[in-house]
Amino acid sequence: MNKIHKKIWTLTTVILLIMAAIWITLTYYNQKTQNQYNEILQRYLRMNEVTRTSQQMIADLNNYFITPIPENLDKLNKSRGKIENAKREVSYLRNSENDFALTNYMNLIDSLVETTDRSLLYFNEKETEDSAKEFSEATRISMYISEMTLTLIDSELNTYERLYRGIIDQSEEIKKLGIWLMLMITCLLMFLTYGFSLSITKPVQKLTQAANELSRGRFHLPIKVDSNDEIAFLAQTFDRMRININNLISEIQHKAQLEHELQESKLLLKESQLLNLQSQINPHFLFNTLNTLSKKAYLEGSHETSDLLVSVAGLLRYNLKRLDRPVTLREEVMVLQQYMDIQKARFTDRLHLKMSIDETCLNVDIPGLTLQPIIENAVNYAVEPREDGGIIWFRIQDGNDCVIIEVEDDGPGIEEFKIKQILQGQFIQKDGNSTGIGFTNVVRRLRLFYGNEDVMNIESSAAGTKVVITIPKDRRGAA
Amino acid sequence: MRKTGILVFCLTCIVLGYFTFTLSKKAFTSEWDLPAVSDGQEAKYRLVLITQELETPFWDKAGIAAQEQARKDGASLEVWGSYGKNQEEFLKKLEIAIQSKVDGIIVQGLDTQEFKDLTKIKAAFYGIPIITVANDVAKSESLRKTYVGSDQYLAGQLIAKQLLDDMGYKGKVILMGDKHKEFYQRQRLDGIHEVLKDYPNIQTVYAETTDVREEIIAATQNMLNQNPDTDSFIAIKANIAGAMIQEIGRRSQVEPYYIYSFDDGPDSISLLTQGKLDGIIEQSPEKMGSLSVELILKWLRDEEVPLKSEGYLTDIRILKAMEKQ
């Protein structure tokens, strides 16, 4: 959860470490150089110290000779101590190249001290002349010491020249190194910072893009962020939200579609009823009249006419009643038979109907007035136009989990594009030579009723047309 | 695009890193070879060779040979001295050497009171052994341990004999010497006189001068004026030869004169090769250098005590202009 936090800390620590390392190195180097400088200076100062103290001692000796009081003697002794000290210090400066000269130098200091002592001794013993002689010698030695100091410093310079030049060169190198180092660190830090900022902004950018897509209503694009910080977590939650929304939307769409289908089926039903009503001026009057005609015909001995009229009346009643609710196949078949009775009366020998019905299949549900229009169609196209009539086969078979209804004729067949139009629900019948309920209507109702597009199939050739309706035994999904 | 960017960046990084690395390697590795710190424990003998004429061919040879010998024997030796016979500087160096309490002093003898005081009193006071080299000072006056160098008396004899060979037994010889007759010059002169005294037909004239060039020229002029019939010159002190020959050359041809000298002057060899000198006494400076060091070390190590007080003589021979050419 603290990934970005950690990243910032890491970056800062790295920068800090680099800086600290550089600082330590430079400080260490500086210290080293400083020490070297100090050492060099120390060498010169020590040598100079010898010259100074030797001169001081001569001056003190002289002072004592002029005014021989204990304070001056003290001073002399003090500077004597100093020169001994200086000598000890100088002895540390020994190296292989100034070995000889340094030994001489130190011996010279010894000689100076001894000569001074002797001079003092003679002075105390009142041997003024000897004392003066020794004093002049001491003065000379002091001078020699000064000279030798210069010589030593000179040789020191020669010996250490390379060292000095090295130091100068090195400081130059360090300056250059500083520039290069700064360039490199700048480069490195820029890279680090770039990578770091990218690792934060890139997921954010992706997220923004995804949000944009969502706001445009594109819910199907998955949101993927390959980072290991909070942004990735955010992206995951966001993605989950997207999926949820997507699911909800598809659910709503599905529901809307169902609603739409329902509406459509209702509309179709209304249309059937409307067509029916239009064609029935006064169905009850017609129905009563037909019954009266039937009785009359029966009384007059025309049994055949009477039966026909009964059939017409039954058909009429069925039409009035059954249009808006599902019926069993059995009822549908019964109506079909009545209808065929009427048609037989009309076509007599020209119409041959051959039925083969599997009685076990007659209990399935089917929308009302679906078979009659199909048969009517077959009669209209396969029998009516032909002088010598035609044959119509009607079969109901058991197809395991479904019932197969076949209506076959030996008519001239239907053109291919018409079949397509019918199956797509676009075909519109023009002639009024029917009960009014069109083929198209039947197809659509069947489909809506069973929720299945493949309910009807039409095979047609020059030798006849076969309409196959496949009805599932168990109606799935309540429409 | 992104790939190229990263590639360019990596390359820059590598280049920068390389430069930085090499520079830091250069900057942080010190290659200062300081002289080794001497432990000072080694009881090395410290010797000094002091001459009056540094950087003359003669003393260069002696100095180099001495240093060689010192290195061989494990002693340290330095060559000190003055340039061009600067006596004051020379004596100062000698005094510094004594006051510095070196273990041994090899010195070109100088026949002056100051020199003798230093060697006899100072050096003896500090117990420093002194060996004279090339030029001797009598032992009784300097308290030197021994002398290493040519037999100057013999050198004088050799030069006189050569003169006889070249000139014949008749003639006039001008002997030019230093006003301040040093011990070695007296010996040379004695040698020459020793040979020539047997030949009464040879007349010798002795002239004295100082080291100053003008005076040498004046003395030469004087001699030539007084003795126009002179046949030969001998410069007892090698340093005189240069100015002397120059003056003779101004007067007349140099060739007719028989001119002889010694090899311990700064220009002796070059004069000989130019043919202006007819002959010089060639000494053995290398031998002097190495032998003196060897002897003083032997004395210091108590290997050869006492040293021969009359000295250890090195070879001399006459070098003629013909040979040199």
mmCIF file with all atom_site columns, C-alpha atoms in Angstrom, chain A residues 165-269:
data_model
loop_
_atom_site.group_PDB
_atom_site.id
_atom_site.type_symbol
_atom_site.label_atom_id
_atom_site.label_alt_id
_atom_site.label_comp_id
_atom_site.label_asym_id
_atom_site.label_entity_id
_atom_site.label_seq_id
_atom_site.pdbx_PDB_ins_code
_atom_site.Cartn_x
_atom_site.Cartn_y
_atom_site.Cartn_z
_atom_site.occupancy
_atom_site.B_iso_or_equiv
_atom_site.pdbx_formal_charge
_atom_site.auth_seq_id
_atom_site.auth_comp_id
_atom_site.auth_asym_id
_atom_site.auth_atom_id
_atom_site.pdbx_PDB_model_num
ATOM 1   C CA . ARG A 1 165 ? 54.201  18.953  -9.398  1.00 0.00 ? 165 ARG A CA 1
ATOM 2   C CA . GLY A 1 166 ? 52.185  15.823  -8.681  1.00 0.00 ? 166 GLY A CA 1
ATOM 3   C CA . ILE A 1 167 ? 50.088  17.698  -6.166  1.00 0.00 ? 167 ILE A CA 1
ATOM 4   C CA . ILE A 1 168 ? 49.460  20.516  -8.592  1.00 0.00 ? 168 ILE A CA 1
ATOM 5   C CA . ASP A 1 169 ? 48.577  18.077  -11.371 1.00 0.00 ? 169 ASP A CA 1
ATOM 6   C CA . GLN A 1 170 ? 46.325  16.167  -9.085  1.00 0.00 ? 170 GLN A CA 1
ATOM 7   C CA . SER A 1 171 ? 44.395  19.189  -8.005  1.00 0.00 ? 171 SER A CA 1
ATOM 8   C CA . GLU A 1 172 ? 43.921  19.927  -11.692 1.00 0.00 ? 172 GLU A CA 1
ATOM 9   C CA . GLU A 1 173 ? 42.676  16.378  -12.225 1.00 0.00 ? 173 GLU A CA 1
ATOM 10  C CA . ILE A 1 174 ? 40.326  16.721  -9.308  1.00 0.00 ? 174 ILE A CA 1
ATOM 11  C CA . LYS A 1 175 ? 38.843  19.813  -10.853 1.00 0.00 ? 175 LYS A CA 1
ATOM 12  C CA . LYS A 1 176 ? 38.220  17.937  -14.092 1.00 0.00 ? 176 LYS A CA 1
ATOM 13  C CA . LEU A 1 177 ? 36.904  14.979  -12.182 1.00 0.00 ? 177 LEU A CA 1
ATOM 14  C CA . GLY A 1 178 ? 34.427  17.253  -10.466 1.00 0.00 ? 178 GLY A CA 1
ATOM 15  C CA . ILE A 1 179 ? 32.996  18.331  -13.796 1.00 0.00 ? 179 ILE A CA 1
ATOM 16  C CA . TRP A 1 180 ? 32.760  14.804  -15.141 1.00 0.00 ? 180 TRP A CA 1
ATOM 17  C CA . LEU A 1 181 ? 31.280  13.566  -11.918 1.00 0.00 ? 181 LEU A CA 1
ATOM 18  C CA . MET A 1 182 ? 28.668  16.276  -11.976 1.00 0.00 ? 182 MET A CA 1
ATOM 19  C CA . LEU A 1 183 ? 27.762  15.454  -15.565 1.00 0.00 ? 183 LEU A CA 1
ATOM 20  C CA . MET A 1 184 ? 27.472  11.784  -14.779 1.00 0.00 ? 184 MET A CA 1
ATOM 21  C CA . ILE A 1 185 ? 25.399  12.309  -11.683 1.00 0.00 ? 185 ILE A CA 1
ATOM 22  C CA . THR A 1 186 ? 23.148  14.743  -13.507 1.00 0.00 ? 186 THR A CA 1
ATOM 23  C CA . CYS A 1 187 ? 22.652  12.175  -16.235 1.00 0.00 ? 187 CYS A CA 1
ATOM 24  C CA . LEU A 1 188 ? 22.031  9.389   -13.772 1.00 0.00 ? 188 LEU A CA 1
ATOM 25  C CA . LEU A 1 189 ? 19.641  11.384  -11.637 1.00 0.00 ? 189 LEU A CA 1
ATOM 26  C CA . MET A 1 190 ? 17.738  12.541  -14.689 1.00 0.00 ? 190 MET A CA 1
ATOM 27  C CA . PHE A 1 191 ? 17.348  8.937   -15.734 1.00 0.00 ? 191 PHE A CA 1
ATOM 28  C CA . LEU A 1 192 ? 16.280  7.842   -12.287 1.00 0.00 ? 192 LEU A CA 1
ATOM 29  C CA . THR A 1 193 ? 13.839  10.703  -11.959 1.00 0.00 ? 193 THR A CA 1
ATOM 30  C CA . TYR A 1 194 ? 12.475  10.040  -15.427 1.00 0.00 ? 194 TYR A CA 1
ATOM 31  C CA . GLY A 1 195 ? 11.925  6.388   -14.637 1.00 0.00 ? 195 GLY A CA 1
ATOM 32  C CA . PHE A 1 196 ? 10.446  7.232   -11.292 1.00 0.00 ? 196 PHE A CA 1
ATOM 33  C CA . SER A 1 197 ? 8.038   9.842   -12.566 1.00 0.00 ? 197 SER A CA 1
ATOM 34  C CA . LEU A 1 198 ? 7.097   7.563   -15.440 1.00 0.00 ? 198 LEU A CA 1
ATOM 35  C CA . SER A 1 199 ? 6.338   4.750   -13.039 1.00 0.00 ? 199 SER A CA 1
ATOM 36  C CA . ILE A 1 200 ? 3.841   7.039   -11.334 1.00 0.00 ? 200 ILE A CA 1
ATOM 37  C CA . THR A 1 201 ? 2.384   8.958   -14.240 1.00 0.00 ? 201 THR A CA 1
ATOM 38  C CA . LYS A 1 202 ? 2.074   6.123   -16.721 1.00 0.00 ? 202 LYS A CA 1
ATOM 39  C CA . PRO A 1 203 ? -0.450  4.099   -14.722 1.00 0.00 ? 203 PRO A CA 1
ATOM 40  C CA . VAL A 1 204 ? -2.294  7.322   -13.962 1.00 0.00 ? 204 VAL A CA 1
ATOM 41  C CA . GLN A 1 205 ? -2.375  8.070   -17.664 1.00 0.00 ? 205 GLN A CA 1
ATOM 42  C CA . LYS A 1 206 ? -3.711  4.607   -18.409 1.00 0.00 ? 206 LYS A CA 1
ATOM 43  C CA . LEU A 1 207 ? -6.312  5.043   -15.751 1.00 0.00 ? 207 LEU A CA 1
ATOM 44  C CA . THR A 1 208 ? -7.325  8.395   -17.193 1.00 0.00 ? 208 THR A CA 1
ATOM 45  C CA . GLN A 1 209 ? -7.614  6.840   -20.622 1.00 0.00 ? 209 GLN A CA 1
ATOM 46  C CA . ALA A 1 210 ? -9.747  4.061   -19.247 1.00 0.00 ? 210 ALA A CA 1
ATOM 47  C CA . ALA A 1 211 ? -11.960 6.563   -17.459 1.00 0.00 ? 211 ALA A CA 1
ATOM 48  C CA . ASN A 1 212 ? -12.337 8.446   -20.720 1.00 0.00 ? 212 ASN A CA 1
ATOM 49  C CA . GLU A 1 213 ? -13.383 5.264   -22.503 1.00 0.00 ? 213 GLU A CA 1
ATOM 50  C CA . LEU A 1 214 ? -15.898 4.508   -19.793 1.00 0.00 ? 214 LEU A CA 1
ATOM 51  C CA . SER A 1 215 ? -17.305 8.003   -19.960 1.00 0.00 ? 215 SER A CA 1
ATOM 52  C CA . ARG A 1 216 ? -17.784 7.517   -23.685 1.00 0.00 ? 216 ARG A CA 1
ATOM 53  C CA . GLY A 1 217 ? -19.765 4.407   -22.877 1.00 0.00 ? 217 GLY A CA 1
ATOM 54  C CA . ARG A 1 218 ? -17.305 1.800   -24.012 1.00 0.00 ? 218 ARG A CA 1
ATOM 55  C CA . PHE A 1 219 ? -17.528 -0.712  -21.266 1.00 0.00 ? 219 PHE A CA 1
ATOM 56  C CA . HIS A 1 220 ? -16.022 -3.700  -23.019 1.00 0.00 ? 220 HIS A CA 1
ATOM 57  C CA . LEU A 1 221 ? -12.347 -2.578  -22.937 1.00 0.00 ? 221 LEU A CA 1
ATOM 58  C CA . PRO A 1 222 ? -10.545 -4.190  -20.014 1.00 0.00 ? 222 PRO A CA 1
ATOM 59  C CA . ILE A 1 223 ? -8.479  -1.857  -17.805 1.00 0.00 ? 223 ILE A CA 1
ATOM 60  C CA . LYS A 1 224 ? -4.964  -3.174  -17.316 1.00 0.00 ? 224 LYS A CA 1
ATOM 61  C CA . VAL A 1 225 ? -2.212  -1.396  -15.398 1.00 0.00 ? 225 VAL A CA 1
ATOM 62  C CA . ASP A 1 226 ? 1.102   -3.218  -14.966 1.00 0.00 ? 226 ASP A CA 1
ATOM 63  C CA . SER A 1 227 ? 2.520   -1.525  -11.963 1.00 0.00 ? 227 SER A CA 1
ATOM 64  C CA . ASN A 1 228 ? 2.900   -2.697  -8.434  1.00 0.00 ? 228 ASN A CA 1
ATOM 65  C CA . ASP A 1 229 ? 1.655   0.275   -6.543  1.00 0.00 ? 229 ASP A CA 1
ATOM 66  C CA . GLU A 1 230 ? -1.567  1.899   -5.418  1.00 0.00 ? 230 GLU A CA 1
ATOM 67  C CA . ILE A 1 231 ? -2.470  2.833   -8.954  1.00 0.00 ? 231 ILE A CA 1
ATOM 68  C CA . ALA A 1 232 ? -2.654  -0.819  -9.907  1.00 0.00 ? 232 ALA A CA 1
ATOM 69  C CA . PHE A 1 233 ? -4.993  -1.404  -7.010  1.00 0.00 ? 233 PHE A CA 1
ATOM 70  C CA . LEU A 1 234 ? -7.079  1.542   -8.122  1.00 0.00 ? 234 LEU A CA 1
ATOM 71  C CA . ALA A 1 235 ? -7.136  0.172   -11.642 1.00 0.00 ? 235 ALA A CA 1
ATOM 72  C CA . GLN A 1 236 ? -8.291  -3.217  -10.391 1.00 0.00 ? 236 GLN A CA 1
ATOM 73  C CA . THR A 1 237 ? -11.185 -1.736  -8.480  1.00 0.00 ? 237 THR A CA 1
ATOM 74  C CA . PHE A 1 238 ? -12.017 0.397   -11.443 1.00 0.00 ? 238 PHE A CA 1
ATOM 75  C CA . ASP A 1 239 ? -12.003 -2.643  -13.687 1.00 0.00 ? 239 ASP A CA 1
ATOM 76  C CA . ARG A 1 240 ? -14.304 -4.504  -11.329 1.00 0.00 ? 240 ARG A CA 1
ATOM 77  C CA . MET A 1 241 ? -16.657 -1.554  -11.406 1.00 0.00 ? 241 MET A CA 1
ATOM 78  C CA . ARG A 1 242 ? -16.548 -1.584  -15.190 1.00 0.00 ? 242 ARG A CA 1
ATOM 79  C CA . ILE A 1 243 ? -17.405 -5.272  -15.303 1.00 0.00 ? 243 ILE A CA 1
ATOM 80  C CA . ASN A 1 244 ? -20.307 -4.750  -12.930 1.00 0.00 ? 244 ASN A CA 1
ATOM 81  C CA . ILE A 1 245 ? -21.659 -1.881  -14.941 1.00 0.00 ? 245 ILE A CA 1
ATOM 82  C CA . ASN A 1 246 ? -21.224 -3.885  -18.111 1.00 0.00 ? 246 ASN A CA 1
ATOM 83  C CA . ASN A 1 247 ? -23.175 -6.773  -16.657 1.00 0.00 ? 247 ASN A CA 1
ATOM 84  C CA . LEU A 1 248 ? -25.932 -4.487  -15.476 1.00 0.00 ? 248 LEU A CA 1
ATOM 85  C CA . ILE A 1 249 ? -26.215 -2.870  -18.852 1.00 0.00 ? 249 ILE A CA 1
ATOM 86  C CA . SER A 1 250 ? -26.422 -6.152  -20.723 1.00 0.00 ? 250 SER A CA 1
ATOM 87  C CA . GLU A 1 251 ? -29.059 -7.323  -18.275 1.00 0.00 ? 251 GLU A CA 1
ATOM 88  C CA . ILE A 1 252 ? -31.098 -4.199  -18.886 1.00 0.00 ? 252 ILE A CA 1
ATOM 89  C CA . GLN A 1 253 ? -30.711 -4.634  -22.616 1.00 0.00 ? 253 GLN A CA 1
ATOM 90  C CA . HIS A 1 254 ? -31.875 -8.208  -22.386 1.00 0.00 ? 254 HIS A CA 1
ATOM 91  C CA . LYS A 1 255 ? -34.910 -7.182  -20.390 1.00 0.00 ? 255 LYS A CA 1
ATOM 92  C CA . ALA A 1 256 ? -35.725 -4.439  -22.841 1.00 0.00 ? 256 ALA A CA 1
ATOM 93  C CA . GLN A 1 257 ? -35.595 -6.914  -25.674 1.00 0.00 ? 257 GLN A CA 1
ATOM 94  C CA . LEU A 1 258 ? -37.923 -9.290  -23.911 1.00 0.00 ? 258 LEU A CA 1
ATOM 95  C CA . GLU A 1 259 ? -40.297 -6.426  -23.290 1.00 0.00 ? 259 GLU A CA 1
ATOM 96  C CA . HIS A 1 260 ? -40.126 -5.528  -26.925 1.00 0.00 ? 260 HIS A CA 1
ATOM 97  C CA . GLU A 1 261 ? -40.915 -9.085  -28.033 1.00 0.00 ? 261 GLU A CA 1
ATOM 98  C CA . LEU A 1 262 ? -43.878 -9.257  -25.727 1.00 0.00 ? 262 LEU A CA 1
ATOM 99  C CA . GLN A 1 263 ? -45.183 -6.047  -27.123 1.00 0.00 ? 263 GLN A CA 1
ATOM 100 C CA . GLU A 1 264 ? -44.791 -7.355  -30.611 1.00 0.00 ? 264 GLU A CA 1
ATOM 101 C CA . SER A 1 265 ? -46.661 -10.595 -29.953 1.00 0.00 ? 265 SER A CA 1
ATOM 102 C CA . LYS A 1 266 ? -49.512 -8.606  -28.437 1.00 0.00 ? 266 LYS A CA 1
ATOM 103 C CA . LEU A 1 267 ? -49.641 -6.388  -31.461 1.00 0.00 ? 267 LEU A CA 1
ATOM 104 C CA . LEU A 1 268 ? -49.738 -9.388  -33.805 1.00 0.00 ? 268 LEU A CA 1
ATOM 105 C CA . LEU A 1 269 ? -52.595 -10.899 -31.821 1.00 0.00 ? 269 LEU A CA 1
#
